PDB file of C-alpha atoms in Angstrom:
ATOM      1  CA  UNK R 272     114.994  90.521 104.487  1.00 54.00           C
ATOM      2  CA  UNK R 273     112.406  90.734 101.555  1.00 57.00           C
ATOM      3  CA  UNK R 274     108.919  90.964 102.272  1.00 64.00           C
ATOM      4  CA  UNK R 275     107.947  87.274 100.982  1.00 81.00           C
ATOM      5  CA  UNK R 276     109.938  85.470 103.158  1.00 93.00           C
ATOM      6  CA  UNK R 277     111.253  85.393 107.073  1.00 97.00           C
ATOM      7  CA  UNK R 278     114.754  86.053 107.645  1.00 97.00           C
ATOM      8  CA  UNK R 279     116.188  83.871 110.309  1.00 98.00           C
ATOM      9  CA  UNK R 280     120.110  84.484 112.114  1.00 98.00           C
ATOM     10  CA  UNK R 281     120.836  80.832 114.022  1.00 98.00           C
ATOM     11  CA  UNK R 282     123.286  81.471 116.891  1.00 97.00           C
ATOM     12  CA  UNK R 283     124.344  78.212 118.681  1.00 95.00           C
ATOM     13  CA  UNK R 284     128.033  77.335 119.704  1.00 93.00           C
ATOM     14  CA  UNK R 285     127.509  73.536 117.910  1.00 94.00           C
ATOM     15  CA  UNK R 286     127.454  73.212 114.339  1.00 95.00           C
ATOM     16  CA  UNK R 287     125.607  70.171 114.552  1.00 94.00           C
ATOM     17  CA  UNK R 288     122.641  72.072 115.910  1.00 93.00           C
ATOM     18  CA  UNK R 289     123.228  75.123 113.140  1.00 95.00           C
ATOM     19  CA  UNK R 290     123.422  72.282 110.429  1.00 96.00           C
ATOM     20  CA  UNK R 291     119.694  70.738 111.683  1.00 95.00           C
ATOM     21  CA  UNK R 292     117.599  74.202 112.161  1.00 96.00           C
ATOM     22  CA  UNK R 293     118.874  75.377 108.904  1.00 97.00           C
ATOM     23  CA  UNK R 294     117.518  72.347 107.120  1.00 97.00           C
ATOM     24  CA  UNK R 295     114.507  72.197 109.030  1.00 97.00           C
ATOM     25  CA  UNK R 296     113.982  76.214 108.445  1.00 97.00           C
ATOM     26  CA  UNK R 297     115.394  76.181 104.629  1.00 96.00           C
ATOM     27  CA  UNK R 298     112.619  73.446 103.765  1.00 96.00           C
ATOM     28  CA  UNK R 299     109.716  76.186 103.886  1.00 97.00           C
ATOM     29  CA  UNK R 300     109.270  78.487 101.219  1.00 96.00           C
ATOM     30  CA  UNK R 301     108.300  81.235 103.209  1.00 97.00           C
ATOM     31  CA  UNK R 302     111.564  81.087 105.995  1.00 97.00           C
ATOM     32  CA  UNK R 303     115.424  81.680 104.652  1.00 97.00           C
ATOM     33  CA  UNK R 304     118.340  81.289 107.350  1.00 97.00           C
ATOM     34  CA  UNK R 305     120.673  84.575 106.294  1.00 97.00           C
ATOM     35  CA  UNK R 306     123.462  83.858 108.658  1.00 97.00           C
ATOM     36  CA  UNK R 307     124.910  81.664 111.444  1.00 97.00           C
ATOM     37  CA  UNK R 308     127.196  82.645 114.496  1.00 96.00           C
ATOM     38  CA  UNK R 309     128.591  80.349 116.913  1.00 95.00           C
ATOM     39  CA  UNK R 310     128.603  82.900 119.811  1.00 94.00           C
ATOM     40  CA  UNK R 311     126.548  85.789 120.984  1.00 93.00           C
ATOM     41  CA  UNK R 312     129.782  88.420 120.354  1.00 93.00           C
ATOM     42  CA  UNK R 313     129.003  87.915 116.488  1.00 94.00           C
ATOM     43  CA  UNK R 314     125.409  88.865 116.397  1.00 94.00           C
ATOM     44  CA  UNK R 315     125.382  92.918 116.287  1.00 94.00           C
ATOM     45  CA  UNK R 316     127.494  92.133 113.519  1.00 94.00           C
ATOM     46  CA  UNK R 317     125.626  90.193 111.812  1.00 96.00           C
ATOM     47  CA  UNK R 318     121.984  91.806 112.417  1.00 96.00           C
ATOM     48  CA  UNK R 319     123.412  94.842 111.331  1.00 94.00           C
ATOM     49  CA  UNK R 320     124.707  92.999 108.354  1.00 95.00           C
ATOM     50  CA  UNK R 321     121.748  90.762 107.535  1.00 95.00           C
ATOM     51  CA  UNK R 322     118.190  92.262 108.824  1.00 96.00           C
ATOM     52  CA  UNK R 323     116.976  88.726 110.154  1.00 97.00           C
ATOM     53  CA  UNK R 324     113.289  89.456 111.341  1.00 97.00           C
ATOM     54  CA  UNK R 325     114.315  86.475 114.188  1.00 97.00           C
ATOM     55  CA  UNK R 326     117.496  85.354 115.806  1.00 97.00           C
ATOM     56  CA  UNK R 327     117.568  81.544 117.143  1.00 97.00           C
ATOM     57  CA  UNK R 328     119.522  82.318 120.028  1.00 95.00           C
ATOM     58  CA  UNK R 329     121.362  79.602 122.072  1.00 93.00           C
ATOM     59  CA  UNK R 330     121.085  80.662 125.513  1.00 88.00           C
ATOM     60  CA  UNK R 331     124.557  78.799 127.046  1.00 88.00           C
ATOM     61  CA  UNK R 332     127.939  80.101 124.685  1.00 89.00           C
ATOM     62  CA  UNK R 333     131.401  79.893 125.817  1.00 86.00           C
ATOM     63  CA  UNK R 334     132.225  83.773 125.128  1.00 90.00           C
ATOM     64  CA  UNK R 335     128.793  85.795 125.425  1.00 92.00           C
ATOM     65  CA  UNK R 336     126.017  83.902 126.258  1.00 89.00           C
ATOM     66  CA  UNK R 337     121.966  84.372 125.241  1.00 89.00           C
ATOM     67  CA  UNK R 338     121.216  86.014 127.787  1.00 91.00           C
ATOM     68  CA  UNK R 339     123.800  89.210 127.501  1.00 93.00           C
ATOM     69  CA  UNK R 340     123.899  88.704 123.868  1.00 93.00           C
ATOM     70  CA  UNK R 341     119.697  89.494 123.955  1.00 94.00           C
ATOM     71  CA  UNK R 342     120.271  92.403 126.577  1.00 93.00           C
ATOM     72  CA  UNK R 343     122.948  94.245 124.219  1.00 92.00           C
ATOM     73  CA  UNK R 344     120.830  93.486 121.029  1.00 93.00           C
ATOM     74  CA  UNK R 345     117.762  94.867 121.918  1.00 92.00           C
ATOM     75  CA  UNK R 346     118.938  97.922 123.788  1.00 91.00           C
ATOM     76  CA  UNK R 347     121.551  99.045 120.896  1.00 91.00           C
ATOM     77  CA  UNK R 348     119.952  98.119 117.529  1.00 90.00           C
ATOM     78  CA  UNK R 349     116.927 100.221 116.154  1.00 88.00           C
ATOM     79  CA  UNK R 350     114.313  98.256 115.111  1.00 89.00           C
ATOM     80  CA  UNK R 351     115.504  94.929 116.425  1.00 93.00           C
ATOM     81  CA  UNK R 352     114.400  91.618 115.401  1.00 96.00           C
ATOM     82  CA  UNK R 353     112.496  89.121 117.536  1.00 95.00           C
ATOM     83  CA  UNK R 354     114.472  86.551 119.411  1.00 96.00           C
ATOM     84  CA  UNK R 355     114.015  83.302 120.375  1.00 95.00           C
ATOM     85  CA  UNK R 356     116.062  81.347 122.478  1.00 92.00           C
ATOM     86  CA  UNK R 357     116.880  77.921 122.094  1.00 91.00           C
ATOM     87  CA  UNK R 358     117.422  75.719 125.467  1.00 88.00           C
ATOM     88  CA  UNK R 359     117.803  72.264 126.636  1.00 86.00           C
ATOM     89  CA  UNK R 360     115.765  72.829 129.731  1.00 77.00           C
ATOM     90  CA  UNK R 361     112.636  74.801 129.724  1.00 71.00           C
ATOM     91  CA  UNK R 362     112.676  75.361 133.491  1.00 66.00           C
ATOM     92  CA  UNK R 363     116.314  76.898 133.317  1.00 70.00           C
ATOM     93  CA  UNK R 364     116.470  79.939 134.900  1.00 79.00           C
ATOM     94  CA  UNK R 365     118.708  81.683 132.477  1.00 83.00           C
ATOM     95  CA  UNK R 366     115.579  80.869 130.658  1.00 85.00           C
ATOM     96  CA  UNK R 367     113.613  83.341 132.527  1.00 87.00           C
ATOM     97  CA  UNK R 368     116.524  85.712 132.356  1.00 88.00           C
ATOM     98  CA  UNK R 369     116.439  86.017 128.919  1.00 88.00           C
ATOM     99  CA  UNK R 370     112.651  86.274 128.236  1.00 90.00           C
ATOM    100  CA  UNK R 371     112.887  89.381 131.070  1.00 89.00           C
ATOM    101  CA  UNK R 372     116.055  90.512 128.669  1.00 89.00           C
ATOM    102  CA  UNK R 373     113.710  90.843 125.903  1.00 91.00           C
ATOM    103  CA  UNK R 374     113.668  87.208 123.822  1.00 93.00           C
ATOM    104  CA  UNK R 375     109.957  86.333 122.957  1.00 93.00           C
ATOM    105  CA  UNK R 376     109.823  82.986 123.750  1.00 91.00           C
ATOM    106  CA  UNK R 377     112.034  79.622 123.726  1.00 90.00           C
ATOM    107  CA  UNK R 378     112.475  76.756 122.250  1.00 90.00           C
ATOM    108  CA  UNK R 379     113.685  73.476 123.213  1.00 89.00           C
ATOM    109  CA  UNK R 380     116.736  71.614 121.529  1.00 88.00           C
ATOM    110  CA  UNK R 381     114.596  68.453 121.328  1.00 90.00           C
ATOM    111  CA  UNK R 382     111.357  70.397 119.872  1.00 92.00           C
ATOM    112  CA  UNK R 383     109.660  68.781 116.389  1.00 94.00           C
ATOM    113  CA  UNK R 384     110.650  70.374 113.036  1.00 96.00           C
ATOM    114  CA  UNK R 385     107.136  71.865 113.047  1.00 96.00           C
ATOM    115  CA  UNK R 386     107.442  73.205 116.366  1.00 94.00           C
ATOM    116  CA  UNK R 387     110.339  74.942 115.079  1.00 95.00           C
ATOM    117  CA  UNK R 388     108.703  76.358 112.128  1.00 96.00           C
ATOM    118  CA  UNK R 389     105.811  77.626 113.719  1.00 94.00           C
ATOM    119  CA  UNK R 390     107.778  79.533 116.708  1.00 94.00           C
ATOM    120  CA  UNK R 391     109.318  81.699 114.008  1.00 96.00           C
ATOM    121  CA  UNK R 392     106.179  82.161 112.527  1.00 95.00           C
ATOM    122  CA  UNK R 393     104.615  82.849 115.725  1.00 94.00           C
ATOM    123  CA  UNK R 394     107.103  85.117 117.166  1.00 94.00           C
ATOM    124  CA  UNK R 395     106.970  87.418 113.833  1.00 94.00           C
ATOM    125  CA  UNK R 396     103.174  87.601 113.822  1.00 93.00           C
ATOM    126  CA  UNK R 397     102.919  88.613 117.601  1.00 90.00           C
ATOM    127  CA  UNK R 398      99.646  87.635 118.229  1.00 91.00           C
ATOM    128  CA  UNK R 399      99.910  84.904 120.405  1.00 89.00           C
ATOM    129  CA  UNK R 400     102.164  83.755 123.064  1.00 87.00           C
ATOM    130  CA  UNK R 401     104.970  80.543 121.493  1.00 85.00           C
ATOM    131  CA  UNK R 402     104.676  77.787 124.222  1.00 81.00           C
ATOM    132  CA  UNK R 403     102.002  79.527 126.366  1.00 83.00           C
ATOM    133  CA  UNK R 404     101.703  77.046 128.760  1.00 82.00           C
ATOM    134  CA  UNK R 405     105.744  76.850 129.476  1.00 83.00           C
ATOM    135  CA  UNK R 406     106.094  80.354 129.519  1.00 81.00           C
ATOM    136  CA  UNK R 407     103.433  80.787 132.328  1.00 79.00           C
ATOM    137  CA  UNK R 408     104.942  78.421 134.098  1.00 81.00           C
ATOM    138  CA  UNK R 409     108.127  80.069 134.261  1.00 82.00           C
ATOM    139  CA  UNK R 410     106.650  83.131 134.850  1.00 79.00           C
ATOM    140  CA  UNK R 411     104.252  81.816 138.367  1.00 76.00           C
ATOM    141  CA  UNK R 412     107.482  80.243 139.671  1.00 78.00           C
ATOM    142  CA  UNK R 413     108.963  84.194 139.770  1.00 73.00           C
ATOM    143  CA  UNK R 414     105.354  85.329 140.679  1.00 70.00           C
ATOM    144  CA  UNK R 415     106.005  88.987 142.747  1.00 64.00           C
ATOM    145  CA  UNK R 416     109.547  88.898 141.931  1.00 64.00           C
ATOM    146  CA  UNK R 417     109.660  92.965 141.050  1.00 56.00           C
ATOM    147  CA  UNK R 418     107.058  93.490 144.372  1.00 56.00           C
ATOM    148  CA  UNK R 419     103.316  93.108 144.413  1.00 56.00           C
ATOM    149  CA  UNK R 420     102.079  96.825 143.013  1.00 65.00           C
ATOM    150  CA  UNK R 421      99.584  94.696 140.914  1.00 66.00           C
ATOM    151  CA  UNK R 422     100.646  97.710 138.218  1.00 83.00           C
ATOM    152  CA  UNK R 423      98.571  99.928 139.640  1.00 79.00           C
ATOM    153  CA  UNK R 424     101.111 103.207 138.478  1.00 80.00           C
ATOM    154  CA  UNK R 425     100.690 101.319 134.703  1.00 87.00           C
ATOM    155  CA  UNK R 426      96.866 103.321 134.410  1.00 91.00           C
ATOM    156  CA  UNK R 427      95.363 100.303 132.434  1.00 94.00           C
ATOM    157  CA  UNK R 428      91.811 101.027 131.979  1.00 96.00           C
ATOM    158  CA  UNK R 429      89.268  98.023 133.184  1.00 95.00           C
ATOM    159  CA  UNK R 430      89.357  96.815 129.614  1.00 97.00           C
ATOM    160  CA  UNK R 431      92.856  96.889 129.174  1.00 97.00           C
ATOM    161  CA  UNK R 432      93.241  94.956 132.858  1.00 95.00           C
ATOM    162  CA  UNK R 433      90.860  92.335 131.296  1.00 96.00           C
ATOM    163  CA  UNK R 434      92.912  91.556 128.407  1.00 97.00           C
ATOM    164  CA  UNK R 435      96.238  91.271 129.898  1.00 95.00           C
ATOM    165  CA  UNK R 436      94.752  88.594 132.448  1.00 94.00           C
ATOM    166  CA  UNK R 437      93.385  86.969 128.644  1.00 95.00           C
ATOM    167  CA  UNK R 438      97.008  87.429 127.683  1.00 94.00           C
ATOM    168  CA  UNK R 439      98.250  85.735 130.587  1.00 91.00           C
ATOM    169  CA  UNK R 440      96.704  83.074 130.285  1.00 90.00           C
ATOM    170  CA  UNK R 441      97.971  82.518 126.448  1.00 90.00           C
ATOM    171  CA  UNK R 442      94.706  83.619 124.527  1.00 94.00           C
ATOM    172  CA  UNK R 443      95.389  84.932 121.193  1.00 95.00           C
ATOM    173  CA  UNK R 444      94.199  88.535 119.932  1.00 96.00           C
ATOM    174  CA  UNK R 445      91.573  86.237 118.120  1.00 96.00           C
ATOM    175  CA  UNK R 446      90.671  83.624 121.481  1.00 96.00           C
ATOM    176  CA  UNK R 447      90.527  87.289 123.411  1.00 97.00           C
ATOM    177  CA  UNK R 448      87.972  88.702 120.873  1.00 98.00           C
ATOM    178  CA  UNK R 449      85.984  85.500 121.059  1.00 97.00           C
ATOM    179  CA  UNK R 450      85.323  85.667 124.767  1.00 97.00           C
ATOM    180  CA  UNK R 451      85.327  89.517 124.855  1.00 97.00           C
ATOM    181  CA  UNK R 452      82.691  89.684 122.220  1.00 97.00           C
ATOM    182  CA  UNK R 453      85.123  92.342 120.820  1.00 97.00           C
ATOM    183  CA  UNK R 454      86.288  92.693 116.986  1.00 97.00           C
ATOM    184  CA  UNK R 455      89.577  92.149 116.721  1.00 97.00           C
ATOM    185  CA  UNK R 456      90.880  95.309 115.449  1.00 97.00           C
ATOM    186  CA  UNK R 457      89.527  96.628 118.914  1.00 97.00           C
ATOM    187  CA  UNK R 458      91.716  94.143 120.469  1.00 97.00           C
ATOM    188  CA  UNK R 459      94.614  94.542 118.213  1.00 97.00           C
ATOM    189  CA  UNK R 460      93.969  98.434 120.048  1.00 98.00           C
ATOM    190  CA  UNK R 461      93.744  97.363 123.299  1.00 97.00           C
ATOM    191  CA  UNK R 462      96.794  95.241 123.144  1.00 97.00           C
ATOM    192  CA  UNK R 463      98.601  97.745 121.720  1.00 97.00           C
ATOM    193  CA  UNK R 464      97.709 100.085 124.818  1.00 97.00           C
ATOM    194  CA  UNK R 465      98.656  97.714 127.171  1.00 97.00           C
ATOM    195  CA  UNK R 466     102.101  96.898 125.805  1.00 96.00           C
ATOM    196  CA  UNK R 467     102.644 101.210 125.754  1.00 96.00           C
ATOM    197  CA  UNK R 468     101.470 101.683 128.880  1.00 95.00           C
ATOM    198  CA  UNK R 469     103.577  98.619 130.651  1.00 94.00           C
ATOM    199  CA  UNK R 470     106.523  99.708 128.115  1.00 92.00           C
ATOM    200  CA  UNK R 471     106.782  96.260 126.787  1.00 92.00           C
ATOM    201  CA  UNK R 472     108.479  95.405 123.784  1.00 91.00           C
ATOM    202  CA  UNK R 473     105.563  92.299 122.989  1.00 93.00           C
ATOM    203  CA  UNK R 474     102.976  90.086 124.393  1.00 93.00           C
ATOM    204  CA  UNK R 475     105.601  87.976 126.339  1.00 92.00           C
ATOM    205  CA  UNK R 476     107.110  90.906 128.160  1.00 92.00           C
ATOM    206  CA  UNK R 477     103.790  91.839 128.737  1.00 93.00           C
ATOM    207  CA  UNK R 478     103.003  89.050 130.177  1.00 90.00           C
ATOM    208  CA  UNK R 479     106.260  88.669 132.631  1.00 90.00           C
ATOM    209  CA  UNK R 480     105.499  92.103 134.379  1.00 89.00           C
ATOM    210  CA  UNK R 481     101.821  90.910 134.600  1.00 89.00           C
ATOM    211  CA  UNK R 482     103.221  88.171 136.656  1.00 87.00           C
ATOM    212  CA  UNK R 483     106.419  89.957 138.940  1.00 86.00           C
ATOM    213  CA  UNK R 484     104.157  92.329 139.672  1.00 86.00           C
ATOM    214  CA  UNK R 485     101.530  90.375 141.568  1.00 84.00           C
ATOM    215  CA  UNK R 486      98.880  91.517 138.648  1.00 88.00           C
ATOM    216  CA  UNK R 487      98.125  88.070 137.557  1.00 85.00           C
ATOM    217  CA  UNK R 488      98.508  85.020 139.975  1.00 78.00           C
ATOM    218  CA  UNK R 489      99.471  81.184 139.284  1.00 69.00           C
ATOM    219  CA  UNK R 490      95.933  80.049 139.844  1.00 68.00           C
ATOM    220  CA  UNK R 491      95.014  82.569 137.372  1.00 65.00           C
ATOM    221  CA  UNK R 492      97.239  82.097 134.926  1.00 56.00           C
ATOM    222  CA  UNK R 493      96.528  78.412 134.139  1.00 57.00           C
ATOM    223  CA  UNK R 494      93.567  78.649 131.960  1.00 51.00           C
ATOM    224  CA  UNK R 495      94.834  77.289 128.673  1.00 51.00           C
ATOM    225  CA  UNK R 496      97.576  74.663 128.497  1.00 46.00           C
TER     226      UNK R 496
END
């Protein structure tokens, strides 16, 4: 996609919901909808085809679903675009299953046209958590899932362990320089170290092992709604 404006692939098995994102996503001058698929087997395809910088990702199809349709995108393409999957429930586990496949957040079926808008935007800028308060959720519900270590193999410096806990609780790079009295191009850095040494893809992944790992808690977590 060209550098003025975000390329978006919609993936959803109902034309119907295709027909509304597009028109929601084609009325901004700085998003363009480059393809459509009604079924997870037709995105490598079309990524490879297309370069979308984010793929709305329906996380129920008949044929490949979100969820194994995220896990075979991200771990085959080289510089793969951000995903977002798009749900009726936000407390669906297959949910959960796809944000620890890779996707970087979710959206809900019944979400405003400007919720939609700013996901993508949100998503491709990678500074902030989408939905912050819905992601922690699902994330305290699988709280020590992977076993309590608290990360302490991950070698994140006391800085770095400070700002993941900001993270967690859905500050942005901005919010965490704020209440670190930090500029933000040092927290740009320490982000950037955390996400290396966790080997997460973004903030949201980030996030998730912060969580399964006993790092962060539920009571901690629930500083920003």
């Amino acid at each position: 996609m060209d550098g003025n404006r975000i390329g978006v692939l919609l993936v959803d098995d109902e034309q119907l919901v295709r027909t509304g994102l597009r028109a929601i996503l084609e009325s901004e001058p700085d998003l363009a909808v480059v393809g459509e698929a009604a079924d997870g087997a037709e995105v490598p395809g079309l990524v490879a085809r297309h370069r979308p910088d984010v793929v709305l990702m329906d996380v129920r199809m008949p044929s490949v679903d979100g969820i194994r349709a995220t896990e075979h995108l991200l771990s085959t393409t080289d510089r793969p675009p951000k995903i977002v999957v798009v749900t009726t429930f936000e407390n669906d586990d297959y949910v959960y299953d796809a944000l620890r496949a890779g996707a970087s957040g979710f959206l809900l079926k019944r979400a405003r046209p400007e919720e939609i808008v700013s996901a993508v935007r949100t998503v491709v800028g990678g500074d902030s958590l989408l939905f912050p308060a819905a992601i922690r959720r699902l994330a305290a519900r699988h709280s020590g899932r992977a076993g309590r270590d608290g990360l302490r193999g991950a070698g994140l410096t006391e800085r770095e362990s400070e700002v993941l806990r900001l993270m967690a609780s859905g500050l942005s790079n901005v919010e965490i320089a704020e209440r670190l009295f930090l500029g933000l191009q040092t927290v740009k850095t320490h982000v950037g170290n955390v996400l290396a040494k966790l080997g997460a893809r973004d903030r949201t992944q980030a996030v998730i092992e912060a969580y399964e790992s006993g790092f962060v808690s539920p009571s901690e977590g629930a500083g920003r709604s």
